């Protein structure tokens, strides 16, 4: 067997090892995988083989190396990467509708299945968001000055934690693909934040309360309202309100948390 063939075989073995740890959830989404020296010992291969295996999984969208920090798990399967490629070609308003559908399902399922640990993580994320400053004018065009813009990509973002609390790995994979596309759209200024920080806090507070109380109906309705007015799409550089007829009907039905005390 030639050295090239042996190298290819070792890369496949390393790739399989890494992918199995990710797919099984042993290495959770949002967490760092072991450093190169530890991976070399675990798999029994050299540095170049480990790097090639990591590179292949990065191409699939499952891993994301961050210089000076390490390599993060970004998706359990290649589904997110494939979905991202597909959604990039779609109308962003349609992507927002898809995101809304996923988050409503996640919220009502999280109200049933969430654990105490997941609820505690949601509360920590909610309390962290209370420290965010109000987004400055033009924040959507300059996310570097907008904490809320950057937060949507964090593994401990409030919305992502709700999806995780649903207990559905497939839902999380689909959501990761959607948010990759929307995160890029926010960074490029095409998608903008449609509500103030105060309204976001009230919406998130209502969601946290519903999930804590295992109230499926309120969780679904609160998320439907929030997702409808959370993000909007710029058209010809004009802000088009993300509020829809659905949001208006939910407000009229009394699901708007405006004026209610925070959690």
Tab-separated table of C-alpha atoms in Angstrom:
chain	number	residue	atom	x	y	z
A	1	UNK	CA	0.000	0.000	0.000
A	2	UNK	CA	1.420	3.369	-0.977
A	3	UNK	CA	1.928	6.181	1.514
A	4	UNK	CA	-0.749	8.178	-0.302
A	5	UNK	CA	-3.287	5.414	0.079
A	6	UNK	CA	-2.306	4.947	3.728
A	7	UNK	CA	-2.690	8.645	4.326
A	8	UNK	CA	-6.130	8.641	2.741
A	9	UNK	CA	-7.150	5.677	4.874
A	10	UNK	CA	-5.964	7.398	8.036
A	11	UNK	CA	-7.820	10.583	7.114
A	12	UNK	CA	-11.010	8.573	6.603
A	13	UNK	CA	-10.550	6.942	9.989
A	14	UNK	CA	-9.971	10.324	11.641
A	15	UNK	CA	-12.957	11.789	9.803
A	16	UNK	CA	-15.173	8.923	10.977
A	17	UNK	CA	-13.936	9.283	14.555
A	18	UNK	CA	-14.631	13.017	14.688
A	19	UNK	CA	-17.980	12.781	12.937
A	20	UNK	CA	-19.230	10.013	15.237
A	21	UNK	CA	-18.425	12.078	18.323
A	22	UNK	CA	-20.319	15.035	16.867
A	23	UNK	CA	-23.330	13.089	15.564
A	24	UNK	CA	-23.768	11.240	18.862
A	25	UNK	CA	-23.831	14.491	20.809
A	26	UNK	CA	-20.739	13.521	22.817
A	27	UNK	CA	-19.295	16.780	21.519
A	28	UNK	CA	-22.313	19.148	21.721
A	29	UNK	CA	-23.075	21.945	19.287
A	30	UNK	CA	-21.441	25.172	20.383
A	31	UNK	CA	-18.681	23.422	22.347
A	32	UNK	CA	-14.973	23.204	21.580
A	33	UNK	CA	-13.610	19.866	20.415
A	34	UNK	CA	-10.326	18.610	21.970
A	35	UNK	CA	-7.105	20.309	20.942
A	36	UNK	CA	-4.907	18.837	18.199
A	37	UNK	CA	-2.465	16.995	20.527
A	38	UNK	CA	-5.337	15.274	22.333
A	39	UNK	CA	-6.992	14.302	19.045
A	40	UNK	CA	-3.716	12.867	17.814
A	41	UNK	CA	-3.539	10.669	20.913
A	42	UNK	CA	-7.218	9.681	20.790
A	43	UNK	CA	-7.154	8.647	17.139
A	44	UNK	CA	-3.547	7.520	16.908
A	45	UNK	CA	-2.635	9.645	13.898
A	46	UNK	CA	-0.355	12.561	13.081
A	47	UNK	CA	-1.042	16.282	13.105
A	48	UNK	CA	-1.512	16.604	9.333
A	49	UNK	CA	-4.125	13.809	9.365
A	50	UNK	CA	-6.074	15.482	12.166
A	51	UNK	CA	-5.983	18.799	10.327
A	52	UNK	CA	-7.219	17.222	7.095
A	53	UNK	CA	-10.103	15.508	8.912
A	54	UNK	CA	-11.058	18.759	10.652
A	55	UNK	CA	-10.854	20.593	7.337
A	56	UNK	CA	-13.223	18.115	5.693
A	57	UNK	CA	-15.792	18.479	8.478
A	58	UNK	CA	-15.419	22.254	8.319
A	59	UNK	CA	-16.311	22.075	4.626
A	60	UNK	CA	-19.449	20.136	5.596
A	61	UNK	CA	-20.382	22.873	8.044
A	62	UNK	CA	-20.056	20.643	11.110
A	63	UNK	CA	-16.944	22.319	12.540
A	64	UNK	CA	-15.718	25.911	12.661
A	65	UNK	CA	-12.101	26.707	13.581
A	66	UNK	CA	-11.656	30.035	15.382
A	67	UNK	CA	-8.032	31.255	15.327
A	68	UNK	CA	-6.547	31.562	18.785
A	69	UNK	CA	-9.517	29.839	20.424
A	70	UNK	CA	-10.044	26.371	18.988
A	71	UNK	CA	-12.510	24.459	16.834
A	72	UNK	CA	-16.219	24.634	17.624
A	73	UNK	CA	-18.956	22.167	16.777
A	74	UNK	CA	-21.470	24.019	14.588
A	75	UNK	CA	-23.806	21.244	13.374
A	76	UNK	CA	-24.540	17.622	14.265
A	77	UNK	CA	-24.849	16.572	10.629
A	78	UNK	CA	-24.122	18.108	7.202
A	79	UNK	CA	-27.840	18.965	6.988
A	80	UNK	CA	-27.207	22.518	8.175
A	81	UNK	CA	-24.536	23.125	5.554
A	82	UNK	CA	-26.664	21.739	2.715
A	83	UNK	CA	-29.679	23.684	3.913
A	84	UNK	CA	-27.618	26.859	4.095
A	85	UNK	CA	-26.549	26.463	0.468
A	86	UNK	CA	-30.191	25.950	-0.540
A	87	UNK	CA	-31.592	28.847	1.501
A	88	UNK	CA	-29.019	31.318	0.224
A	89	UNK	CA	-30.817	31.128	-3.119
A	90	UNK	CA	-34.247	31.784	-1.586
A	91	UNK	CA	-36.092	35.033	-0.924
A	92	UNK	CA	-35.150	36.266	2.556
A	93	UNK	CA	-38.771	36.916	3.454
A	94	UNK	CA	-39.433	33.219	2.809
A	95	UNK	CA	-36.450	32.306	4.988
A	96	UNK	CA	-37.890	34.433	7.801
A	97	UNK	CA	-41.212	32.590	7.482
A	98	UNK	CA	-39.378	29.265	7.686
A	99	UNK	CA	-37.490	30.440	10.746
A	100	UNK	CA	-40.761	31.494	12.351
A	101	UNK	CA	-42.277	28.048	11.789
A	102	UNK	CA	-39.275	26.286	13.313
A	103	UNK	CA	-39.202	28.553	16.354
A	104	UNK	CA	-42.922	28.216	17.077
A	105	UNK	CA	-42.608	24.433	17.035
A	106	UNK	CA	-39.483	24.646	19.189
A	107	UNK	CA	-41.127	26.921	21.764
A	108	UNK	CA	-44.228	24.816	22.286
A	109	UNK	CA	-42.192	21.599	22.431
A	110	UNK	CA	-39.690	23.158	24.838
A	111	UNK	CA	-42.603	24.007	27.139
A	112	UNK	CA	-43.236	20.272	27.416
A	113	UNK	CA	-39.762	18.758	27.274
A	114	UNK	CA	-37.368	21.315	28.756
A	115	UNK	CA	-35.231	20.220	31.692
A	116	UNK	CA	-34.469	22.276	34.772
A	117	UNK	CA	-30.915	22.736	33.475
A	118	UNK	CA	-32.186	24.026	30.135
A	119	UNK	CA	-34.577	26.390	31.879
A	120	UNK	CA	-31.684	27.726	33.964
A	121	UNK	CA	-29.641	28.276	30.785
A	122	UNK	CA	-32.557	30.152	29.218
A	123	UNK	CA	-32.837	32.371	32.265
A	124	UNK	CA	-29.106	33.136	32.195
A	125	UNK	CA	-29.319	34.050	28.513
A	126	UNK	CA	-32.351	36.238	29.187
A	127	UNK	CA	-30.622	38.031	32.056
A	128	UNK	CA	-27.486	38.535	29.948
A	129	UNK	CA	-29.555	40.179	27.219
A	130	UNK	CA	-30.866	42.721	29.745
A	131	UNK	CA	-27.412	44.303	29.707
A	132	UNK	CA	-27.517	44.988	25.963
A	133	UNK	CA	-27.516	48.633	24.992
A	134	UNK	CA	-30.177	49.905	22.645
A	135	UNK	CA	-29.040	49.328	19.073
A	136	UNK	CA	-27.695	52.589	17.589
A	137	UNK	CA	-29.040	54.073	14.400
A	138	UNK	CA	-27.904	52.011	11.438
A	139	UNK	CA	-27.064	48.990	13.613
A	140	UNK	CA	-28.193	46.607	10.927
A	141	UNK	CA	-25.640	48.133	8.583
A	142	UNK	CA	-22.880	47.947	11.218
A	143	UNK	CA	-23.252	44.862	13.435
A	144	UNK	CA	-19.905	45.560	15.088
A	145	UNK	CA	-21.708	48.215	17.142
A	146	UNK	CA	-24.748	46.089	17.897
A	147	UNK	CA	-24.709	43.448	20.656
A	148	UNK	CA	-28.112	42.121	19.624
A	149	UNK	CA	-26.935	41.630	16.037
A	150	UNK	CA	-23.977	39.563	17.166
A	151	UNK	CA	-25.955	37.606	19.743
A	152	UNK	CA	-27.965	35.605	17.218
A	153	UNK	CA	-24.845	33.617	16.275
A	154	UNK	CA	-23.904	32.665	19.839
A	155	UNK	CA	-24.398	29.043	20.936
A	156	UNK	CA	-26.079	30.349	24.103
A	157	UNK	CA	-28.411	32.793	22.371
A	158	UNK	CA	-31.936	32.804	23.797
A	159	UNK	CA	-33.574	31.535	20.620
A	160	UNK	CA	-31.068	28.745	20.061
A	161	UNK	CA	-31.443	27.541	23.636
A	162	UNK	CA	-35.201	27.272	23.109
A	163	UNK	CA	-34.613	25.089	20.054
A	164	UNK	CA	-32.203	22.916	22.045
A	165	UNK	CA	-34.764	22.620	24.851
A	166	UNK	CA	-37.229	21.105	22.365
A	167	UNK	CA	-35.083	17.981	22.427
A	168	UNK	CA	-35.193	17.592	18.631
A	169	UNK	CA	-31.767	17.189	17.049
A	170	UNK	CA	-33.236	17.480	13.558
A	171	UNK	CA	-34.994	20.720	14.461
A	172	UNK	CA	-31.708	22.064	15.785
A	173	UNK	CA	-29.900	21.103	12.574
A	174	UNK	CA	-32.529	22.855	10.445
A	175	UNK	CA	-32.511	25.909	12.691
A	176	UNK	CA	-28.704	26.142	12.520
A	177	UNK	CA	-28.875	26.256	8.728
A	178	UNK	CA	-31.527	28.967	8.768
A	179	UNK	CA	-29.659	31.129	11.258
A	180	UNK	CA	-26.420	30.861	9.289
A	181	UNK	CA	-28.195	32.496	6.351
A	182	UNK	CA	-29.938	35.123	8.484
A	183	UNK	CA	-26.754	35.877	10.391
A	184	UNK	CA	-25.005	36.683	7.121
A	185	UNK	CA	-27.959	38.816	6.057
A	186	UNK	CA	-27.809	40.794	9.309
A	187	UNK	CA	-24.051	41.248	8.932
A	188	UNK	CA	-24.507	42.574	5.407
A	189	UNK	CA	-27.303	44.937	6.465
A	190	UNK	CA	-30.037	43.251	4.397
A	191	UNK	CA	-31.939	42.057	7.466
A	192	UNK	CA	-32.491	44.473	10.335
A	193	UNK	CA	-33.734	44.370	13.911
A	194	UNK	CA	-37.404	45.264	13.902
A	195	UNK	CA	-38.059	45.895	17.608
A	196	UNK	CA	-36.429	47.852	20.404
A	197	UNK	CA	-34.399	46.220	23.142
A	198	UNK	CA	-37.233	46.896	25.607
A	199	UNK	CA	-39.752	45.069	23.424
A	200	UNK	CA	-37.309	42.207	22.909
A	201	UNK	CA	-36.894	41.859	26.670
A	202	UNK	CA	-40.652	41.767	27.163
A	203	UNK	CA	-41.107	39.191	24.402
A	204	UNK	CA	-38.312	37.013	25.754
A	205	UNK	CA	-39.710	37.381	29.256
A	206	UNK	CA	-43.108	36.135	28.090
A	207	UNK	CA	-41.460	33.163	26.370
A	208	UNK	CA	-39.397	32.328	29.436
A	209	UNK	CA	-42.480	32.469	31.645
A	210	UNK	CA	-44.497	30.215	29.318
A	211	UNK	CA	-41.709	27.645	29.055
A	212	UNK	CA	-41.105	27.736	32.797
A	213	UNK	CA	-44.814	27.143	33.468
A	214	UNK	CA	-45.000	24.508	30.714
A	215	UNK	CA	-47.756	26.502	29.030
A	216	UNK	CA	-47.724	25.182	25.452
A	217	UNK	CA	-50.330	27.609	24.107
A	218	UNK	CA	-48.680	30.744	25.480
A	219	UNK	CA	-45.243	29.552	24.377
A	220	UNK	CA	-46.443	29.086	20.802
A	221	UNK	CA	-48.365	32.357	20.659
A	222	UNK	CA	-45.579	34.364	22.326
A	223	UNK	CA	-43.033	33.013	19.861
A	224	UNK	CA	-45.347	33.620	16.902
A	225	UNK	CA	-45.692	37.267	17.884
A	226	UNK	CA	-42.002	37.743	18.627
A	227	UNK	CA	-40.772	36.052	15.436
A	228	UNK	CA	-43.154	38.163	13.369
A	229	UNK	CA	-41.724	41.432	14.603
A	230	UNK	CA	-38.158	40.521	15.552
A	231	UNK	CA	-36.447	40.745	12.160
A	232	UNK	CA	-37.303	42.563	8.946
A	233	UNK	CA	-35.899	42.852	5.436
A	234	UNK	CA	-34.499	46.035	3.906
A	235	UNK	CA	-35.932	46.828	0.488
A	236	UNK	CA	-34.364	49.624	-1.556
A	237	UNK	CA	-32.716	50.768	1.703
A	238	UNK	CA	-36.123	51.424	3.279
A	239	UNK	CA	-37.139	49.740	6.520
A	240	UNK	CA	-40.118	47.493	5.912
A	241	UNK	CA	-41.747	46.691	9.238
A	242	UNK	CA	-41.580	42.985	10.058
A	243	UNK	CA	-44.980	43.227	11.751
A	244	UNK	CA	-47.596	41.271	9.830
A	245	UNK	CA	-51.319	40.692	9.972
A	246	UNK	CA	-50.566	37.632	12.099
A	247	UNK	CA	-48.752	39.800	14.632
A	248	UNK	CA	-51.593	42.310	14.691
A	249	UNK	CA	-54.147	39.572	15.323
A	250	UNK	CA	-52.064	38.168	18.180
A	251	UNK	CA	-51.754	41.621	19.714
A	252	UNK	CA	-55.517	42.127	19.450
A	253	UNK	CA	-56.028	38.731	21.102
A	254	UNK	CA	-54.010	39.896	24.107
A	255	UNK	CA	-50.706	38.104	23.530
A	256	UNK	CA	-48.604	41.269	23.447
A	257	UNK	CA	-46.458	41.360	26.626
A	258	UNK	CA	-46.167	45.152	26.421
A	259	UNK	CA	-46.930	46.633	29.809
A	260	UNK	CA	-46.524	43.334	31.648
A	261	UNK	CA	-43.911	43.026	34.374
A	262	UNK	CA	-40.646	41.380	33.394
A	263	UNK	CA	-39.834	37.864	34.525
